[in-house]
CSV table of C-alpha atoms in Angstrom, one decimal:
chain,number,residue,atom,x,y,z
A,1,MET,CA,117.0,81.7,116.1
A,2,THR,CA,117.3,80.9,112.5
A,3,GLY,CA,119.1,83.2,109.9
A,4,GLN,CA,115.9,84.3,108.5
A,5,GLN,CA,114.4,85.1,111.9
A,6,GLN,CA,117.5,87.3,112.8
A,7,ARG,CA,117.0,89.0,109.5
A,8,ASP,CA,113.4,89.7,110.2
A,9,GLU,CA,114.3,91.0,113.5
A,10,LEU,CA,116.9,93.2,112.2
A,11,HIS,CA,114.4,94.6,109.7
A,12,ARG,CA,111.7,95.3,112.5
A,13,LYS,CA,114.4,97.2,114.3
A,14,ILE,CA,115.4,99.1,111.3
A,15,TRP,CA,111.9,100.1,110.3
A,16,ALA,CA,111.2,101.1,114.0
A,17,ILE,CA,114.1,103.3,114.1
A,18,ALA,CA,113.3,104.8,110.7
A,19,ASN,CA,109.7,105.6,112.0
A,20,ASP,CA,111.0,107.0,115.3
A,21,VAL,CA,113.5,109.4,114.1
A,22,ARG,CA,111.2,110.9,111.4
A,23,GLY,CA,108.7,112.0,114.1
A,24,ALA,CA,105.6,113.8,112.5
A,25,VAL,CA,107.3,114.1,109.0
A,26,ASP,CA,105.8,111.9,106.3
A,27,GLY,CA,108.0,108.9,105.7
A,28,TRP,CA,108.2,109.4,102.0
A,29,ASP,CA,109.5,112.9,102.5
A,30,PHE,CA,112.1,111.9,105.1
A,31,LYS,CA,113.6,108.8,103.4
A,32,GLN,CA,116.5,110.7,102.1
A,33,PHE,CA,117.7,111.5,105.5
A,34,VAL,CA,117.5,108.0,106.8
A,35,LEU,CA,118.8,106.4,103.6
A,36,GLY,CA,121.6,109.1,103.4
A,37,ALA,CA,122.6,108.6,106.9
A,38,LEU,CA,122.8,104.8,106.3
A,39,PHE,CA,125.1,105.5,103.4
A,40,TYR,CA,127.3,107.9,105.3
A,41,ARG,CA,127.9,105.2,107.9
A,42,PHE,CA,128.5,102.7,105.3
A,43,ILE,CA,131.2,104.5,103.3
A,44,SER,CA,132.7,105.6,106.6
A,45,GLU,CA,133.2,102.1,108.0
A,46,ASN,CA,133.9,100.7,104.4
A,47,PHE,CA,136.7,103.5,104.2
A,48,THR,CA,137.9,102.6,107.8
A,49,ALA,CA,138.2,99.0,106.8
A,50,TYR,CA,140.3,99.8,103.8
A,51,ILE,CA,142.7,102.1,105.6
A,52,GLU,CA,143.1,99.7,108.6
A,53,ALA,CA,143.5,96.6,106.3
A,54,GLY,CA,142.8,94.2,109.0
A,55,ASP,CA,145.7,95.6,111.3
A,56,GLU,CA,144.3,95.6,114.7
A,57,THR,CA,147.1,98.2,115.9
A,58,VAL,CA,145.6,100.7,113.5
A,59,LYS,CA,142.7,102.8,114.7
A,60,TYR,CA,141.8,105.1,111.9
A,61,SER,CA,139.1,106.9,113.6
A,62,LYS,CA,141.4,107.8,116.5
A,63,MET,CA,144.0,109.5,114.2
A,64,PRO,CA,144.3,113.3,113.8
A,65,ASP,CA,143.4,114.5,110.4
A,66,SER,CA,147.0,116.0,110.1
A,67,ALA,CA,148.5,112.6,110.6
A,68,ILE,CA,147.2,111.4,107.2
A,69,PRO,CA,149.9,111.7,104.4
A,70,ASP,CA,148.9,113.0,101.0
A,71,ALA,CA,150.1,109.8,99.4
A,72,VAL,CA,147.6,107.8,101.5
A,73,LYS,CA,144.9,110.0,100.4
A,74,ALA,CA,145.8,109.8,96.6
A,75,ASP,CA,145.9,106.2,96.8
A,76,ALA,CA,142.7,106.0,98.5
A,77,VAL,CA,140.8,108.1,96.1
A,78,LYS,CA,142.1,106.0,93.2
A,79,THR,CA,141.2,102.7,94.9
A,80,LYS,CA,137.8,103.6,96.7
A,81,GLY,CA,136.8,106.8,94.5
A,82,TYR,CA,136.7,109.1,97.8
A,83,PHE,CA,138.5,110.2,100.8
A,84,ILE,CA,137.3,110.7,104.3
A,85,TYR,CA,139.3,112.1,107.0
A,86,PRO,CA,139.1,110.5,110.6
A,87,SER,CA,137.2,113.6,112.0
A,88,GLN,CA,134.6,113.4,109.2
A,89,LEU,CA,133.9,109.7,109.9
A,90,PHE,CA,130.2,108.9,110.7
A,91,ALA,CA,131.0,107.3,114.1
A,92,ASN,CA,132.9,110.3,115.3
A,93,VAL,CA,130.2,112.8,114.1
A,94,ALA,CA,127.3,110.7,115.4
A,95,ALA,CA,129.2,110.3,119.0
A,96,LYS,CA,129.2,114.2,119.3
A,97,ALA,CA,125.9,114.8,117.4
A,98,ASN,CA,123.7,115.6,120.7
A,99,THR,CA,126.0,118.2,121.8
A,100,ASN,CA,127.1,119.9,118.6
A,101,GLU,CA,125.3,123.1,117.9
A,102,SER,CA,126.6,123.5,114.5
A,103,LEU,CA,125.8,120.0,113.5
A,104,ASN,CA,123.8,120.9,110.4
A,105,THR,CA,126.6,123.1,109.0
A,106,ASP,CA,129.3,120.7,109.9
A,107,LEU,CA,127.5,117.8,108.2
A,108,ALA,CA,126.9,119.9,105.0
A,109,ALA,CA,130.7,120.8,105.0
A,110,ILE,CA,131.5,117.0,105.4
A,111,PHE,CA,129.4,115.9,102.6
A,112,LYS,CA,130.8,118.6,100.4
A,113,ALA,CA,134.4,117.7,101.2
A,114,ILE,CA,133.8,113.9,100.6
A,115,GLU,CA,132.4,114.8,97.2
A,116,ALA,CA,135.1,117.1,96.4
A,117,SER,CA,137.8,114.5,97.3
A,118,ALA,CA,136.9,113.0,94.0
A,119,ASN,CA,137.4,116.1,91.8
A,120,GLY,CA,139.7,115.7,89.0
A,121,HIS,CA,139.6,111.9,89.4
A,122,PRO,CA,138.1,109.2,87.3
A,123,SER,CA,135.3,108.7,90.0
A,124,GLU,CA,134.3,112.5,90.0
A,125,GLU,CA,131.1,111.8,88.2
A,126,ASP,CA,130.1,108.7,90.4
A,127,ILE,CA,130.7,110.8,93.6
A,128,LYS,CA,129.5,114.3,92.5
A,129,GLY,CA,126.2,115.2,94.1
A,130,LEU,CA,125.6,111.9,96.2
A,131,PHE,CA,124.6,114.0,99.1
A,132,SER,CA,122.7,116.6,97.4
A,133,ASP,CA,119.3,115.3,98.7
A,134,PHE,CA,120.6,115.1,102.4
A,135,ASP,CA,119.7,118.9,102.8
A,136,THR,CA,120.8,119.8,106.3
A,137,THR,CA,119.0,123.2,105.9
A,138,SER,CA,115.6,121.5,104.9
A,139,ASN,CA,112.5,122.7,106.9
A,140,ARG,CA,111.5,119.1,107.1
A,141,LEU,CA,114.1,118.9,109.8
A,142,GLY,CA,112.7,121.8,111.7
A,143,ASN,CA,112.0,125.4,111.5
A,144,THR,CA,115.1,126.4,113.6
A,145,VAL,CA,118.7,125.6,113.6
A,146,LYS,CA,118.2,124.0,117.0
A,147,ASP,CA,115.3,121.9,115.7
A,148,LYS,CA,117.2,120.8,112.7
A,149,ASN,CA,120.1,119.7,114.9
A,150,THR,CA,118.1,117.8,117.1
A,151,ARG,CA,116.3,115.9,114.2
A,152,LEU,CA,119.8,115.4,112.7
A,153,ALA,CA,121.2,114.0,115.8
A,154,ALA,CA,118.2,111.7,116.2
A,155,VAL,CA,118.7,110.4,112.6
A,156,LEU,CA,122.4,109.8,113.3
A,157,LYS,CA,122.1,108.2,116.6
A,158,GLY,CA,119.2,106.1,115.1
A,159,VAL,CA,121.3,104.7,112.3
A,160,ALA,CA,124.4,104.4,114.5
A,161,GLY,CA,122.2,102.2,116.8
A,162,LEU,CA,121.5,99.6,113.9
A,163,PRO,CA,123.1,96.2,114.6
A,164,LEU,CA,125.1,96.3,111.3
A,165,LYS,CA,128.9,95.8,111.0
A,166,PHE,CA,130.9,96.2,107.8
A,167,GLU,CA,132.8,93.3,107.0
A,168,GLU,CA,134.7,93.2,103.6
A,169,ASN,CA,133.5,89.5,103.1
A,170,GLU,CA,130.1,89.9,104.7
A,171,ASN,CA,128.8,93.2,103.7
A,172,ASP,CA,125.6,92.2,102.4
A,173,LEU,CA,124.0,93.3,105.7
A,174,PHE,CA,124.2,97.1,104.6
A,175,GLY,CA,122.8,96.5,101.2
A,176,ASP,CA,120.0,94.2,102.3
A,177,ALA,CA,119.2,97.1,105.1
A,178,TYR,CA,119.1,99.6,102.2
A,179,GLU,CA,116.9,97.5,100.0
A,180,PHE,CA,114.7,96.8,102.9
A,181,LEU,CA,114.2,100.5,103.7
A,182,ILE,CA,113.6,101.5,100.1
A,183,SER,CA,110.9,98.8,99.8
A,184,ASN,CA,109.1,99.9,102.9
A,185,TYR,CA,109.2,103.5,101.7
A,186,ALA,CA,108.0,102.5,98.3
A,187,ALA,CA,105.3,100.4,99.7
A,188,ASN,CA,103.9,103.2,101.9
A,189,ALA,CA,104.3,105.8,99.3
A,190,GLY,CA,101.8,104.2,96.9
A,191,LYS,CA,102.1,105.2,93.1
A,192,SER,CA,105.2,107.4,93.9
A,193,GLY,CA,107.1,104.5,95.2
A,194,GLY,CA,106.3,102.2,92.6
A,195,GLU,CA,107.8,104.6,90.1
A,196,PHE,CA,111.3,104.1,91.5
A,197,PHE,CA,111.4,100.6,93.1
A,198,THR,CA,110.6,97.1,91.4
A,199,PRO,CA,109.7,94.7,94.3
A,200,GLN,CA,112.6,92.1,94.8
A,201,HIS,CA,110.7,89.1,93.9
A,202,VAL,CA,109.9,90.6,90.5
A,203,SER,CA,113.5,91.9,90.1
A,204,LYS,CA,114.6,88.2,90.6
A,205,LEU,CA,112.5,87.0,87.7
A,206,ILE,CA,113.5,89.8,85.4
A,207,ALA,CA,117.0,89.7,86.1
A,208,GLN,CA,117.1,85.8,85.9
A,209,LEU,CA,115.3,86.1,82.5
A,210,ALA,CA,117.8,88.6,81.1
A,211,VAL,CA,121.1,86.6,82.0
A,212,HIS,CA,119.5,83.0,81.4
A,213,GLY,CA,121.7,80.7,79.5
A,214,GLN,CA,124.8,82.9,79.3
A,215,SER,CA,128.0,81.7,80.9
A,216,SER,CA,129.1,85.3,81.2
A,217,ILE,CA,128.0,88.8,79.8
A,218,ASN,CA,130.0,91.8,79.0
A,219,LYS,CA,127.7,94.3,80.9
A,220,ILE,CA,124.1,94.9,82.1
A,221,TYR,CA,122.0,97.9,81.4
A,222,ASP,CA,118.8,99.3,82.8
A,223,PRO,CA,117.4,102.5,80.8
A,224,ALA,CA,115.0,103.3,83.4
A,225,ALA,CA,117.0,102.3,86.6
A,226,GLY,CA,115.1,103.7,89.4
A,227,SER,CA,117.0,102.8,92.6
A,228,GLY,CA,119.0,100.3,90.8
A,229,SER,CA,117.4,97.3,92.4
A,230,LEU,CA,117.0,95.3,88.9
A,231,LEU,CA,120.7,95.7,88.1
A,232,LEU,CA,121.8,94.7,91.7
A,233,GLN,CA,119.4,91.5,91.4
A,234,ALA,CA,121.6,90.3,88.5
A,235,LYS,CA,124.7,90.7,90.8
A,236,LYS,CA,123.1,88.8,93.5
A,237,HIS,CA,121.9,85.9,91.0
A,238,CYS,CA,125.2,85.8,89.1
A,239,GLY,CA,128.0,86.7,91.3
A,240,ASP,CA,130.6,89.3,91.1
A,241,HIS,CA,132.7,87.9,88.2
A,242,PHE,CA,129.8,87.0,85.8
A,243,ILE,CA,129.3,90.6,84.9
A,244,GLU,CA,132.6,91.5,83.3
A,245,GLU,CA,132.4,95.2,82.7
A,246,GLY,CA,129.8,96.4,85.1
A,247,PHE,CA,126.4,98.1,85.5
A,248,PHE,CA,124.9,100.8,83.6
A,249,GLY,CA,121.7,102.8,83.9
A,250,GLN,CA,119.8,105.9,83.3
A,251,GLU,CA,117.3,107.6,85.5
A,252,ILE,CA,115.3,110.7,85.0
A,253,ASN,CA,114.6,111.4,88.6
A,254,TYR,CA,117.5,113.2,90.2
A,255,THR,CA,116.7,112.0,93.8
A,256,THR,CA,116.3,108.4,92.6
A,257,TYR,CA,119.4,108.6,90.5
A,258,ASN,CA,121.3,109.4,93.7
A,259,LEU,CA,119.7,106.4,95.4
A,260,ALA,CA,120.8,104.1,92.6
A,261,ARG,CA,124.4,105.2,92.9
A,262,MET,CA,124.3,104.8,96.8
A,263,ASN,CA,122.8,101.5,96.3
A,264,MET,CA,125.6,100.4,94.1
A,265,PHE,CA,128.3,101.5,96.7
A,266,LEU,CA,126.2,99.9,99.6
A,267,HIS,CA,126.3,96.6,97.6
A,268,ASN,CA,130.2,97.1,97.4
A,269,VAL,CA,130.2,97.8,93.6
A,270,ASN,CA,133.4,99.7,93.0
A,271,TYR,CA,132.9,103.1,91.1
A,272,ALA,CA,134.9,101.8,88.1
A,273,LYS,CA,132.1,98.9,87.9
A,274,PHE,CA,129.1,101.1,87.5
A,275,ASN,CA,127.9,103.9,85.5
A,276,ILE,CA,124.6,105.6,86.5
A,277,GLN,CA,123.5,108.7,84.7
A,278,ASN,CA,120.7,111.2,85.2
A,279,GLY,CA,118.6,112.3,82.2
A,280,ASN,CA,115.7,111.6,79.9
A,281,THR,CA,116.5,108.2,78.5
A,282,LEU,CA,114.4,108.6,75.2
A,283,GLU,CA,115.1,112.2,74.4
A,284,HIS,CA,118.8,112.3,75.6
A,285,PRO,CA,120.1,108.8,75.8
A,286,HIS,CA,123.5,107.9,77.3
A,287,PHE,CA,125.7,104.9,76.6
A,288,LEU,CA,125.3,104.9,72.8
A,289,ASP,CA,129.1,104.3,72.7
A,290,GLU,CA,128.9,101.7,75.3
A,291,ARG,CA,126.4,99.5,73.5
A,292,PRO,CA,125.7,96.7,72.8
A,293,PHE,CA,124.8,95.1,76.0
A,294,ASP,CA,124.4,91.2,76.8
A,295,ALA,CA,121.8,91.7,79.3
A,296,ILE,CA,119.1,94.6,79.6
A,297,VAL,CA,116.6,94.8,82.5
A,298,SER,CA,113.9,97.4,82.8
A,299,ASN,CA,110.7,98.4,84.4
A,300,PRO,CA,110.0,101.6,82.6
A,301,PRO,CA,107.1,103.9,83.7
A,302,TYR,CA,103.7,102.9,82.3
A,303,SER,CA,102.1,104.9,79.5
A,304,VAL,CA,104.1,108.0,80.3
A,305,ARG,CA,103.9,110.9,77.8
A,306,TRP,CA,107.0,111.8,75.4
A,307,LYS,CA,107.6,114.1,72.5
A,308,GLY,CA,106.9,111.3,69.8
A,309,ASP,CA,106.0,112.8,66.5
A,310,GLU,CA,106.2,116.4,67.7
A,311,ASP,CA,109.9,115.9,67.4
A,312,PRO,CA,110.4,115.3,63.5
A,313,THR,CA,114.0,114.2,64.0
A,314,LEU,CA,113.1,111.1,66.2
A,315,ILE,CA,111.6,109.0,63.2
A,316,ASN,CA,115.1,109.1,62.0
A,317,ASP,CA,116.6,107.9,65.2
A,318,ASP,CA,118.4,104.9,64.9
A,319,ARG,CA,116.6,103.4,67.8
A,320,PHE,CA,113.1,104.0,66.2
A,321,ALA,CA,113.7,104.2,62.4
A,322,PRO,CA,113.7,100.4,61.8
A,323,ALA,CA,110.1,100.3,63.1
A,324,GLY,CA,109.0,103.1,60.7
A,325,VAL,CA,106.7,104.6,63.2
A,326,LEU,CA,107.0,106.2,66.6
A,327,ALA,CA,105.2,105.2,69.8
A,328,PRO,CA,102.1,107.3,70.5
A,329,LYS,CA,102.8,110.8,72.3
A,330,SER,CA,100.7,109.6,75.2
A,331,LYS,CA,102.2,106.0,75.6
A,332,ALA,CA,105.9,105.8,75.4
A,333,ASP,CA,106.0,102.1,76.3
A,334,PHE,CA,107.1,100.8,72.9
A,335,ALA,CA,109.8,103.7,72.7
A,336,PHE,CA,111.4,102.1,75.7
A,337,VAL,CA,111.1,98.7,74.1
A,338,LEU,CA,112.7,99.9,70.9
A,339,HIS,CA,115.4,101.7,72.7
A,340,ALA,CA,116.4,98.5,74.6
A,341,LEU,CA,116.3,96.5,71.5
A,342,HIS,CA,118.8,98.9,69.7
A,343,TYR,CA,121.1,98.6,72.8
A,344,LEU,CA,121.0,94.8,72.9
A,345,SER,CA,123.8,92.6,71.8
A,346,ALA,CA,123.5,89.9,69.0
A,347,LYS,CA,123.9,87.3,71.9
A,348,GLY,CA,122.1,89.1,74.6
A,349,ARG,CA,118.5,89.2,76.1
A,350,ALA,CA,116.2,92.1,77.3
A,351,ALA,CA,113.5,91.6,79.9
A,352,ILE,CA,111.2,94.5,80.0
A,353,VAL,CA,108.0,95.1,82.2
A,354,CYS,CA,105.3,96.5,80.1
A,355,PHE,CA,101.8,97.8,80.4
A,356,PRO,CA,99.5,95.1,78.8
A,357,GLY,CA,97.6,97.5,76.5
A,358,ILE,CA,100.6,97.7,74.1
A,359,PHE,CA,100.3,93.9,73.2
A,360,TYR,CA,96.8,94.2,71.6
A,361,ARG,CA,96.0,97.9,70.8
A,362,GLY,CA,96.0,99.1,67.1
A,363,GLY,CA,97.5,101.9,65.3
A,364,ALA,CA,101.2,102.7,65.8
A,365,GLU,CA,101.6,100.2,68.6
A,366,GLN,CA,100.4,97.3,66.2
A,367,LYS,CA,102.9,98.4,63.6
A,368,ILE,CA,105.6,98.2,66.2
A,369,ARG,CA,104.6,94.8,67.1
A,370,LYS,CA,104.7,93.9,63.5
A,371,HIS,CA,108.2,95.1,63.3
A,372,LEU,CA,109.2,93.0,66.3
A,373,ILE,CA,107.5,89.8,65.0
A,374,ASP,CA,108.9,90.2,61.4
A,375,SER,CA,112.5,90.9,63.0
A,376,ASN,CA,111.9,87.7,64.8
A,377,VAL,CA,113.2,89.3,68.2
A,378,VAL,CA,110.2,88.3,70.5
A,379,GLU,CA,111.3,85.2,72.4
A,380,THR,CA,108.7,85.2,75.3
A,381,VAL,CA,105.7,87.1,76.4
A,382,ILE,CA,104.8,86.5,80.3
A,383,ALA,CA,101.6,87.6,81.8
A,384,LEU,CA,102.0,88.3,85.7
A,385,ALA,CA,99.5,88.3,88.5
A,386,PRO,CA,97.9,91.5,89.5
A,387,ASN,CA,98.8,93.4,92.4
A,388,LEU,CA,102.5,92.5,92.6
A,389,PHE,CA,103.8,96.2,92.4
A,390,PHE,CA,103.7,99.1,94.8
A,391,GLY,CA,101.0,101.5,93.8
A,392,THR,CA,99.2,99.7,91.4
A,393,THR,CA,96.9,96.6,90.9
A,394,ILE,CA,97.5,96.3,87.2
A,395,ALA,CA,98.6,92.7,85.9
A,396,VAL,CA,101.7,93.7,83.9
A,397,THR,CA,103.4,91.7,81.2
A,398,ILE,CA,107.2,90.8,80.7
A,399,LEU,CA,108.5,91.1,77.2
A,400,VAL,CA,111.6,89.0,76.6
A,401,LEU,CA,113.5,90.0,73.5
A,402,ALA,CA,116.6,88.2,72.0
A,403,LYS,CA,118.3,88.7,68.7
A,404,ASN,CA,119.7,85.0,68.5
A,405,LYS,CA,116.6,82.9,68.5
A,406,PRO,CA,117.0,79.5,67.0
A,407,ASP,CA,113.6,79.5,65.4
A,408,THR,CA,110.6,81.9,64.7
A,409,LYS,CA,108.5,80.6,67.4
A,410,VAL,CA,107.1,82.8,70.3
A,411,GLN,CA,106.5,81.6,73.7
A,412,PHE,CA,103.5,82.7,75.9
A,413,ILE,CA,103.2,82.1,79.6
A,414,ASP,CA,100.4,82.8,81.7
A,415,THR,CA,101.4,83.2,85.5
A,416,SER,CA,98.4,85.1,86.5
A,417,GLY,CA,96.8,82.2,88.3
A,418,GLU,CA,97.1,81.4,91.9
A,419,ASP,CA,99.8,78.8,91.4
A,420,PHE,CA,102.3,81.6,90.7
A,421,PHE,CA,101.8,84.0,93.7
A,422,ALA,CA,100.9,84.1,97.3
A,423,LYS,CA,98.5,86.5,98.9
A,424,LYS,CA,100.0,89.0,101.3
A,425,THR,CA,98.4,91.8,103.4
A,426,ASN,CA,98.2,94.4,100.7
A,427,THR,CA,100.0,92.8,97.7
A,428,ASN,CA,100.5,89.5,96.0
A,429,GLU,CA,104.0,88.1,96.2
A,430,MET,CA,106.0,85.5,94.0
A,431,SER,CA,108.2,83.1,96.2
A,432,ASP,CA,111.6,81.9,95.0
A,433,ASP,CA,109.8,78.6,94.0
A,434,HIS,CA,107.4,80.6,91.7
A,435,VAL,CA,110.2,82.3,90.0
A,436,ALA,CA,112.1,79.1,89.5
A,437,GLU,CA,109.2,77.4,88.0
A,438,ILE,CA,108.6,80.4,85.6
A,439,ILE,CA,112.3,80.2,84.5
A,440,ARG,CA,112.1,76.4,84.1
A,441,MET,CA,109.1,77.0,81.6
A,442,PHE,CA,110.9,79.8,79.9
A,443,ALA,CA,114.1,77.5,79.4
A,444,SER,CA,112.2,74.4,78.3
A,445,LYS,CA,109.7,76.2,76.1
A,446,GLU,CA,107.4,73.1,76.9
A,447,HIS,CA,103.6,73.2,76.5
A,448,VAL,CA,101.9,73.3,79.9
A,449,PRO,CA,98.1,73.0,79.5
A,450,HIS,CA,96.3,76.5,80.5
A,451,VAL,CA,99.9,78.0,81.4
A,452,ALA,CA,102.5,77.9,78.6
A,453,GLU,CA,102.2,77.6,74.8
A,454,THR,CA,104.7,78.1,72.1
A,455,VAL,CA,103.3,79.1,68.8
A,456,ASP,CA,104.5,79.5,65.2
A,457,GLN,CA,105.0,83.0,63.9
A,458,GLN,CA,102.3,82.7,61.2
A,459,ARG,CA,99.7,82.3,63.9
A,460,ILE,CA,100.7,85.5,65.4
A,461,ILE,CA,100.5,87.1,61.8
A,462,ASP,CA,97.1,85.8,61.2
A,463,ALA,CA,96.0,87.3,64.5
A,464,ASP,CA,96.9,90.7,63.3
A,465,TYR,CA,100.2,90.7,65.4
A,466,ASN,CA,98.2,90.4,68.7
A,467,LEU,CA,100.8,89.5,71.5
A,468,SER,CA,98.5,89.2,74.4
A,469,VAL,CA,99.1,85.9,76.4
A,470,SER,CA,95.3,85.4,76.5
A,471,ALA,CA,95.0,85.2,72.7
A,472,TYR,CA,97.3,81.9,72.7
A,473,VAL,CA,97.1,80.4,76.3
A,474,GLU,CA,93.7,78.8,76.7
A,475,PRO,CA,92.5,79.4,80.3
A,476,LYS,CA,91.5,76.6,82.5
A,477,ASP,CA,87.6,75.9,82.8
A,478,THR,CA,86.9,76.4,86.2
A,479,ARG,CA,83.2,75.8,86.0
A,480,ASP,CA,81.6,72.7,87.7
A,481,GLN,CA,81.4,69.8,85.3
A,482,VAL,CA,77.8,68.6,84.9
A,483,ASN,CA,76.9,64.9,84.0
A,484,ILE,CA,73.9,65.3,81.6
A,485,ALA,CA,72.7,61.7,82.2
A,486,ASP,CA,72.9,62.0,85.9
A,487,LEU,CA,71.1,65.3,85.8
A,488,ASN,CA,68.2,63.9,83.5
A,489,ALA,CA,67.9,61.0,86.0
A,490,GLU,CA,67.7,63.5,89.0
A,491,LEU,CA,65.1,65.4,87.0
A,492,LYS,CA,63.0,62.5,86.4
A,493,THR,CA,62.9,61.4,90.0
A,494,THR,CA,62.1,65.1,91.1
A,495,VAL,CA,59.4,65.3,88.5
A,496,ALA,CA,57.8,61.9,89.8
A,497,LYS,CA,58.1,63.3,93.4
A,498,ILE,CA,56.3,66.4,92.4
A,499,ASP,CA,53.4,64.4,90.6
A,500,ARG,CA,52.9,62.1,93.6
A,501,LEU,CA,52.7,65.3,96.1
A,502,ARG,CA,50.0,66.8,93.7
A,503,SER,CA,48.0,63.6,93.8
A,504,GLU,CA,48.1,63.6,97.4
A,505,ILE,CA,47.1,67.2,97.6
A,506,ASP,CA,44.3,66.7,95.3
A,507,ALA,CA,43.0,63.8,97.3
A,508,ILE,CA,43.1,65.8,100.4
A,509,VAL,CA,41.3,68.9,98.8
A,510,ALA,CA,38.5,66.5,97.5
A,511,GLU,CA,38.1,64.9,100.9
A,512,ILE,CA,37.9,68.5,102.4
A,513,GLU,CA,35.1,69.5,99.9
A,514,ALA,CA,33.1,66.4,100.4
């Protein structure tokens, strides 16, 4: 069995267990219990490996809690960001789950204790509230304590049965399993899922666009972080040391914010290397003191409402003031773009997924496009294929911004054709080869007939600042080519046949009448 086949088999088992333990509960509503249990198992095994430090004579899970010195606890919190006593480890709790009549309250106490272990330490904000969505009193688990405990035991036993093993140098299995589960939950949740998870194949493209050509970056930022998949794709693509100061993101949905923090831990990003905040990015932005960022990735919500000109102070906000106009209240897309531009470093690049309408509509959006072109920060506009995202069939567009362009030209790439995606059961999907080809064209800025065109700034100005890819990349003519000379010859032959048939019919009719 190949590595990919083993991975696929593991994924089948993971999804089967996830479906089995949820019973009749909707998967979307139940996701936090499965994902939370997987996270609980991961940090338990991660912590155990840290304490044992490769010494096979040390069996942390077998130790009594009272045997752990305070100095060990303090050092662990400083290094890992949290502390877990042996009795609180996932393996020990899961082993007794079926017979523990106070399982739901015990779990609640354990989660509270793990979070509290970080209180007063630098990791406090990264740990606080991590388990808040793993509500052991939720009616989704059952109506009685016994029902709740039965369902909780099933979740713990199911996750315990997953063929995963934490290894310090091979811990991608947990992160991969987590991403797989999130992806499947998103795919089955329709629009709701699409709002918090960017499919991996699109994430690869966005992350590679943002970091392309840089030998290292100070830090990477996502102003609409979702579950953190875009930030982590950059880590996968670049390695641990390429991103020097870590991963930053803001997410408005509290449950999704927790998923993003868990995702960081599951991909072995230390608490000191990430900072994910909860809140409204446009109205209450974090990280103003952390800017600028060398790489920004984002898939913000499409055409979401925001305060806009209802708040007279926003026009003087440093993020929006340079454009001289605010994005429409009913369409905040360009507010996210201007926000990202403000956070971008002089050498950095931002890759942002956008609703296509913002590239050609008039009014305030046209004025913002004028500001972007006149400021010479639009590097590339890429039209993607339809049906690449969960919950929407829209063919979205990626806007690539850069403040260090060597010229005033703008590149347009049309990847909506079938050469750039493969049809799957419910969606379209880009392969690694598709992504690599798009990156190659992006890097070369070469002309590719019917696909890629780089145009002078003046041409965009003459087009009233229209930034739609279709306005600059001529579509391929797929109509059948007709040879007029051959067609005329064929018509001449056909007419001669018709004339001959008419003569023969006339002769037959004359003979009958006679």
